[in-house]
CSV table of N, CA and C in Angstrom, one decimal:
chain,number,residue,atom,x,y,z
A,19,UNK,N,-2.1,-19.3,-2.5
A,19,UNK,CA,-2.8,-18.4,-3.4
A,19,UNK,C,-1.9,-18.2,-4.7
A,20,UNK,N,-2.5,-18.1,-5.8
A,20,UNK,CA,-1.8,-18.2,-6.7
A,20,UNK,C,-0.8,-16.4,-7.0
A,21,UNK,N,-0.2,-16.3,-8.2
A,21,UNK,CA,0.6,-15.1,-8.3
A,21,UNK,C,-0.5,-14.4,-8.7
A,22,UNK,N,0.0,-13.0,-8.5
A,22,UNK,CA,-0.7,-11.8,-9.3
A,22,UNK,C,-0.7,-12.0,-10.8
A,23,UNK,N,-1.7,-11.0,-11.4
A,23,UNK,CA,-1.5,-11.4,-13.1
A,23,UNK,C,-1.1,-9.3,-13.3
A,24,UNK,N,-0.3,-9.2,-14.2
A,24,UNK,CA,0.0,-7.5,-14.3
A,24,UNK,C,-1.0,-7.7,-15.0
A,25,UNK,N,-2.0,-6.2,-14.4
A,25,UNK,CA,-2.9,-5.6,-15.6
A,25,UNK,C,-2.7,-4.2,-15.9
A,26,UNK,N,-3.0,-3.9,-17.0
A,26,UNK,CA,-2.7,-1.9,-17.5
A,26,UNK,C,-4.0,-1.6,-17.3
A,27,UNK,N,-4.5,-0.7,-16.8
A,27,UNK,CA,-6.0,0.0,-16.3
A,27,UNK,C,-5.8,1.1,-17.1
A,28,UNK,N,-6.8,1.3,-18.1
A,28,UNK,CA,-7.1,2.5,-18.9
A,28,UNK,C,-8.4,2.9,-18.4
A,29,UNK,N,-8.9,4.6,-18.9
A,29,UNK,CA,-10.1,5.0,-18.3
A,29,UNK,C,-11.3,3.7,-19.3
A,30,UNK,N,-10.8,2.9,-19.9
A,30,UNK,CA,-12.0,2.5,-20.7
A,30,UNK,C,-12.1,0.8,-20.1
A,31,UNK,N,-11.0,0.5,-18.8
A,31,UNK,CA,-11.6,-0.6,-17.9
A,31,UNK,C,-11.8,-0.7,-16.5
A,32,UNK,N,-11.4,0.5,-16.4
A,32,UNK,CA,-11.7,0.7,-15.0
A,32,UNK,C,-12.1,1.8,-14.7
A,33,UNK,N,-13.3,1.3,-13.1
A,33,UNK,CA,-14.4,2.1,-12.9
A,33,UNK,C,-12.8,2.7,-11.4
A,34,UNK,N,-13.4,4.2,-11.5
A,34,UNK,CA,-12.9,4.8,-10.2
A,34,UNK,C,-13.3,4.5,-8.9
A,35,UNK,N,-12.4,5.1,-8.2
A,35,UNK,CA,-13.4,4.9,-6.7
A,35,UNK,C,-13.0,6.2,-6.3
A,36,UNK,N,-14.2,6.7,-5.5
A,36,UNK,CA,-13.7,7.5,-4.6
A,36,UNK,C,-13.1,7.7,-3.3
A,37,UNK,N,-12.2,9.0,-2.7
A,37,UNK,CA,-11.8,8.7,-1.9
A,37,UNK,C,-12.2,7.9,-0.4
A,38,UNK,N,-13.3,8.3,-0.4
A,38,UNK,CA,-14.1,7.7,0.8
A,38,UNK,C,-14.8,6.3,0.6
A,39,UNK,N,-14.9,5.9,-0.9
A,39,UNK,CA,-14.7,4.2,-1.0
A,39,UNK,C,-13.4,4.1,-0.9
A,40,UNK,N,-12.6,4.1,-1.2
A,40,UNK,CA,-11.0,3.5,-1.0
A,40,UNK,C,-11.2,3.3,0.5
A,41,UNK,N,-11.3,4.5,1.2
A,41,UNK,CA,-11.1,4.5,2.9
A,41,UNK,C,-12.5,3.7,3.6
A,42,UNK,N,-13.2,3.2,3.1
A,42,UNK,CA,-13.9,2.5,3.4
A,42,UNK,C,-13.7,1.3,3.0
A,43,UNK,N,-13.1,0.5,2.1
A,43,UNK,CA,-12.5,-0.5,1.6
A,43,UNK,C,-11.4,-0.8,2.5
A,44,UNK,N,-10.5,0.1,2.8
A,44,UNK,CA,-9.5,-0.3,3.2
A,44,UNK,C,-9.8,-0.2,5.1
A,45,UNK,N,-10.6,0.2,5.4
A,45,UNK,CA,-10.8,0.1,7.2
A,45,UNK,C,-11.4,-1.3,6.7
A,46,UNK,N,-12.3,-1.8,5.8
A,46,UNK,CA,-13.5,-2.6,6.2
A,46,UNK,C,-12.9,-4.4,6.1
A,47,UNK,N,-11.6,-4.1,5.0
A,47,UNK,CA,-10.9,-5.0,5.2
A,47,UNK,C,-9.6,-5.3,6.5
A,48,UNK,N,-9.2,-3.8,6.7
A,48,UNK,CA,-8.3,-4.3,8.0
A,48,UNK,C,-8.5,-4.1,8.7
A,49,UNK,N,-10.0,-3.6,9.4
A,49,UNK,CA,-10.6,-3.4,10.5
A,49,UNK,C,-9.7,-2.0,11.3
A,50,UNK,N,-9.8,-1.2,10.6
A,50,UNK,CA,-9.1,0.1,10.8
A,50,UNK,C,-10.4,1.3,11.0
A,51,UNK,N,-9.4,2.4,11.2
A,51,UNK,CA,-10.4,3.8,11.3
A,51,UNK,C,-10.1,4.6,10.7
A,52,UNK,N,-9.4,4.7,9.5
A,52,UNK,CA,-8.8,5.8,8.7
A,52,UNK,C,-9.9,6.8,8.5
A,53,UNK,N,-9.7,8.0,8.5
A,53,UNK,CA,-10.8,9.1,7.8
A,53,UNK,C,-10.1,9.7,7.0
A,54,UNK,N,-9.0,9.8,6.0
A,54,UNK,CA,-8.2,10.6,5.4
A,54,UNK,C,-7.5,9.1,4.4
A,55,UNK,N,-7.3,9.5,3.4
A,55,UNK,CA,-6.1,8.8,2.4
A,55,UNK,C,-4.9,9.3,2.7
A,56,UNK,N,-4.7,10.4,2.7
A,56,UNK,CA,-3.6,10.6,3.0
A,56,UNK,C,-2.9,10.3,4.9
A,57,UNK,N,-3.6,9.6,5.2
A,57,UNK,CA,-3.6,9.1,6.5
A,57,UNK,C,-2.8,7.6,6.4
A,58,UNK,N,-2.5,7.6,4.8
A,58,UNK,CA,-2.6,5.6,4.7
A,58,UNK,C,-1.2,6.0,4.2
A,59,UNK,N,-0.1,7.4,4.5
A,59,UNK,CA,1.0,7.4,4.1
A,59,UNK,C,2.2,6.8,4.6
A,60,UNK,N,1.9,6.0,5.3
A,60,UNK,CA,2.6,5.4,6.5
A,60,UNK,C,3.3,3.7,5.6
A,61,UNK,N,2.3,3.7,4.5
A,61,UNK,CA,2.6,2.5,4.1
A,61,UNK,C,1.6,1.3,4.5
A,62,UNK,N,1.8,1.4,6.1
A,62,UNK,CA,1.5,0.3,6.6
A,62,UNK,C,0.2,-0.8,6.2
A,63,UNK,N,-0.9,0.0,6.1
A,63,UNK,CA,-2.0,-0.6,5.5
A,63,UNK,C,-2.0,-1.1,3.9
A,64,UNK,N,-1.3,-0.7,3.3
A,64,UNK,CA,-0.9,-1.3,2.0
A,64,UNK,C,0.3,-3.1,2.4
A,65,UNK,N,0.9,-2.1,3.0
A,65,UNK,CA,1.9,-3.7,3.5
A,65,UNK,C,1.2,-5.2,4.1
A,66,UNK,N,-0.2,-4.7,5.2
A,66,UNK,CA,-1.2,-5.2,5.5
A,66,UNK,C,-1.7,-6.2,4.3
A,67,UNK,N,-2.2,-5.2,3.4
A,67,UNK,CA,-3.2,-5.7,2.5
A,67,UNK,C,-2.5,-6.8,1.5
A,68,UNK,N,-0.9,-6.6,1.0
A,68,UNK,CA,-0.5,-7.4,0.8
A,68,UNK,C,0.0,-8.4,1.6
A,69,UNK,N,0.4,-8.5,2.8
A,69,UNK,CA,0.2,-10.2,3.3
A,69,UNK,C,-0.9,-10.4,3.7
A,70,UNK,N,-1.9,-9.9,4.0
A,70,UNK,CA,-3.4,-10.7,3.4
A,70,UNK,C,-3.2,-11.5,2.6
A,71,UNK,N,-3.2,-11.3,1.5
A,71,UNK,CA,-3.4,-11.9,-0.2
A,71,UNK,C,-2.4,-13.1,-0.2
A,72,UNK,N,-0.7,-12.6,0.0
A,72,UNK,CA,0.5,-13.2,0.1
A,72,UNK,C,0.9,-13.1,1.5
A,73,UNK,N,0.7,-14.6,2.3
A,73,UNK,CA,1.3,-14.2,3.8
A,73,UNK,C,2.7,-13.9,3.0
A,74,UNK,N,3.4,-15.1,2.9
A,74,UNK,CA,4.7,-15.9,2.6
A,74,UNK,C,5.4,-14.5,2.2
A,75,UNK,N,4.8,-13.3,1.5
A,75,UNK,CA,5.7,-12.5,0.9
A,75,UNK,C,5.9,-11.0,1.4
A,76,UNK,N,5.4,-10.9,2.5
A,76,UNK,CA,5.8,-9.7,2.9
A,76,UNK,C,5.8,-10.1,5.2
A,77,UNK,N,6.8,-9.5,5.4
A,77,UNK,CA,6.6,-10.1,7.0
A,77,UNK,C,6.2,-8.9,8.2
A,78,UNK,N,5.0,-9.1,8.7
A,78,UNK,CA,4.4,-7.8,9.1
A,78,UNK,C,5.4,-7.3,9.9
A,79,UNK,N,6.4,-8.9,11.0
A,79,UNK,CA,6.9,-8.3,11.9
A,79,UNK,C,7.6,-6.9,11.8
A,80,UNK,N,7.9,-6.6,10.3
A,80,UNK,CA,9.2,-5.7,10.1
A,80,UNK,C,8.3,-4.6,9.6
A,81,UNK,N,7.0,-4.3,9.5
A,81,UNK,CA,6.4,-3.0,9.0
A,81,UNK,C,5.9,-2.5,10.3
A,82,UNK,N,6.4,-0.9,10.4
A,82,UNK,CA,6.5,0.1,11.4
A,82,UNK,C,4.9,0.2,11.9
A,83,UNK,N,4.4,-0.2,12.5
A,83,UNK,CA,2.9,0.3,12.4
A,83,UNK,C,2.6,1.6,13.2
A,84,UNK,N,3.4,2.0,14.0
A,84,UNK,CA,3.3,3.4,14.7
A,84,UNK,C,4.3,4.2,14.5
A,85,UNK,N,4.8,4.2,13.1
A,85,UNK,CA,5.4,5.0,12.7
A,85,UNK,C,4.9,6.4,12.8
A,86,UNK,N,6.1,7.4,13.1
A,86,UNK,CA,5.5,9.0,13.1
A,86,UNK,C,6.6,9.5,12.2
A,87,UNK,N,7.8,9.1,11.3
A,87,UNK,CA,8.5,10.1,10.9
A,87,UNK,C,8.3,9.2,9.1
A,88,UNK,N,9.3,10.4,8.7
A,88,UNK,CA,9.4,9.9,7.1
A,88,UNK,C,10.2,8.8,7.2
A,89,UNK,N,11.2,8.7,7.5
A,89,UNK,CA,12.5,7.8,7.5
A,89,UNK,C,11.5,6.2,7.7
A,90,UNK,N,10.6,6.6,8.5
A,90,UNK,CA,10.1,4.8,9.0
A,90,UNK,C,8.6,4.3,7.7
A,91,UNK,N,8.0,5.9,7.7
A,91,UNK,CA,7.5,5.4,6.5
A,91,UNK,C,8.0,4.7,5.0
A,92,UNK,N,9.1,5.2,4.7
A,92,UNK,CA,9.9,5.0,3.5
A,92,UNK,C,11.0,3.4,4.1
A,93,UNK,N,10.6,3.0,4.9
A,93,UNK,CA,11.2,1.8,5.2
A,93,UNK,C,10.0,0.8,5.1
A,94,UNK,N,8.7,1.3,5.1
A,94,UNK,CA,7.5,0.6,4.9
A,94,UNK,C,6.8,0.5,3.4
A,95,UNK,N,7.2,1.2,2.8
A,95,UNK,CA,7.1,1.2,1.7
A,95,UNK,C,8.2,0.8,0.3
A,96,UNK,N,9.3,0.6,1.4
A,96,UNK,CA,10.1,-0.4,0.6
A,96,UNK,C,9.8,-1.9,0.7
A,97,UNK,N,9.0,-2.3,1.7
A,97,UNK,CA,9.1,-3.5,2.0
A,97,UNK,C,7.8,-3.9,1.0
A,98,UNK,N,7.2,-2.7,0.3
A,98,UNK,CA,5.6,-3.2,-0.1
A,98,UNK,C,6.7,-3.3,-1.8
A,99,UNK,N,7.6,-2.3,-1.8
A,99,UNK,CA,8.1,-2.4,-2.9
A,99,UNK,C,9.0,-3.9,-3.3
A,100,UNK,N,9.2,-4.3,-1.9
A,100,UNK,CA,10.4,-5.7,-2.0
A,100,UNK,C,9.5,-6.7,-2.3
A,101,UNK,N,7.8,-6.7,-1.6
A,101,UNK,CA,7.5,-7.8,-1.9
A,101,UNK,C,6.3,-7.7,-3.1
A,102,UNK,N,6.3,-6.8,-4.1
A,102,UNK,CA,6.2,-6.5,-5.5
A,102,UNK,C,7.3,-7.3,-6.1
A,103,UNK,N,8.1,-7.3,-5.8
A,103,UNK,CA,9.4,-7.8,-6.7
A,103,UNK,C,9.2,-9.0,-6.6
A,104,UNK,N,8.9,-9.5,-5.3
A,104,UNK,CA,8.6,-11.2,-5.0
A,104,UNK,C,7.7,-11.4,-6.0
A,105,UNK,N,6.8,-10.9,-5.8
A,105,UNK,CA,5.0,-11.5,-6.8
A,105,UNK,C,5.3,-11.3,-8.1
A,106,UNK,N,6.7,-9.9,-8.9
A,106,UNK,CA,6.7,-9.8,-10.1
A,106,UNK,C,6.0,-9.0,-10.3
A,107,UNK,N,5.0,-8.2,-9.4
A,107,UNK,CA,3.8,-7.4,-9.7
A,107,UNK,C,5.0,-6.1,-10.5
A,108,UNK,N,5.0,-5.8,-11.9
A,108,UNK,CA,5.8,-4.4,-12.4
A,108,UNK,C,4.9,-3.2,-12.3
A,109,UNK,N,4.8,-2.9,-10.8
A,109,UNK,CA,4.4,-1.7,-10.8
A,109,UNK,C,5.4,-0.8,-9.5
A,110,UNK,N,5.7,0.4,-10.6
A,110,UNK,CA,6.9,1.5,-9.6
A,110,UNK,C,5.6,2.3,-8.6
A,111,UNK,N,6.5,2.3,-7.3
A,111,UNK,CA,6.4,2.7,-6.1
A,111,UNK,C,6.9,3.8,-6.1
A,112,UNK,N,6.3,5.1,-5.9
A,112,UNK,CA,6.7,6.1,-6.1
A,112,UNK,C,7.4,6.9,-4.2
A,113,UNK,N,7.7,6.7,-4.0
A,113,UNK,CA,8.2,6.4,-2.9
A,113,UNK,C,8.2,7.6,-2.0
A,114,UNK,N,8.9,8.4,-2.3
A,114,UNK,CA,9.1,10.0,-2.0
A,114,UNK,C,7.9,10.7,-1.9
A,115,UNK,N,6.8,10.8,-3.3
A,115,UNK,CA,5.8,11.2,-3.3
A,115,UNK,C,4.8,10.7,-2.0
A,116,UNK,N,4.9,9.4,-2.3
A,116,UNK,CA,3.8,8.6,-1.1
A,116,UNK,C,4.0,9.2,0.1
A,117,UNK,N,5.7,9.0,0.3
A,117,UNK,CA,5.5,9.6,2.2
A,117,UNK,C,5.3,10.5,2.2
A,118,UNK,N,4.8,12.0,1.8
A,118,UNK,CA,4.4,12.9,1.6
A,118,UNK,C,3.2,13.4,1.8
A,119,UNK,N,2.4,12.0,1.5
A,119,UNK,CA,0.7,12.1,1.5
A,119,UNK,C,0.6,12.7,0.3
A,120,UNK,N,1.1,12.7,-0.5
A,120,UNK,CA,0.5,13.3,-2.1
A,120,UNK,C,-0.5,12.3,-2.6
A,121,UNK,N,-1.7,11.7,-2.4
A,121,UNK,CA,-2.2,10.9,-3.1
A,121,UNK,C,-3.0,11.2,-4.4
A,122,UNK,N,-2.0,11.2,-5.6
A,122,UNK,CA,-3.3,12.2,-6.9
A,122,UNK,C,-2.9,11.2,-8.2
C-alpha cells in the first residue's frame, strides 16, 4: 500500500463526524463493541487501524490489548506514535491527554 499523503483539515474541508459515527466506524471496521470514545483510550484500536492500512509498520504482537492502567496505555500509543514516524505521517500525538480519555 502506498504512503500516507499529510493533509491540513480546516472547517472549510472537512465534514465532522460525530461521536457515535466515529464509534460506529471504528467497531464496524475492527469488529469491536465500543459504546464510548473515550473507551478507545487504550490506544489500541487506533494501533489496530493502523496495521490495517500498514501491516509492515506497526506490530500488533506488542500493543497491550487488555490493558487496564495508564503506564500500558502510553506504551500503546507510543507505538501508534513510532509508526507515524515510519509513514512520516507529521502529526503530534498528544499522549498524556489521550490516556486520560480527554477526547475534544
Amino acid at each position: 500500500m502506498a504512503m500516507p499523503i499529510n493533509v491540513t483539515s480546516t472547517s472549510n474541508n472537512m465534514d465532522t463526524l460525530s461521536r457515535n459515527e466515529l464509534i460506529e466506524f471504528v467497531n464496524g471496521c475492527l469488529e469491536l463493541n465500543y459504546t464510548k470514545v473515550e473507551n478507545m483510550c487504550t490506544g489500541a484500536a487506533y494501533c489496530q487501524m493502523i496495521h490495517m492500512l500498514w501491516p509492515n509498520k506497526l506490530p500488533l504482537k506488542k500493543v497491550k490489548f487488555d490493558a487496564k492502567l495508564e503506564h500500558a496505555y502510553i506504551d500503546n500509543w507510543k507505538l501508534l506514535q513510532d509508526s507515524f514516524k515510519k509513514l512520516h505521517i507529521e502529526k503530534d500525538v498528544p499522549i498524556q491527554r489521550l490516556v486520560k480519555g480527554r477526547f475534544q
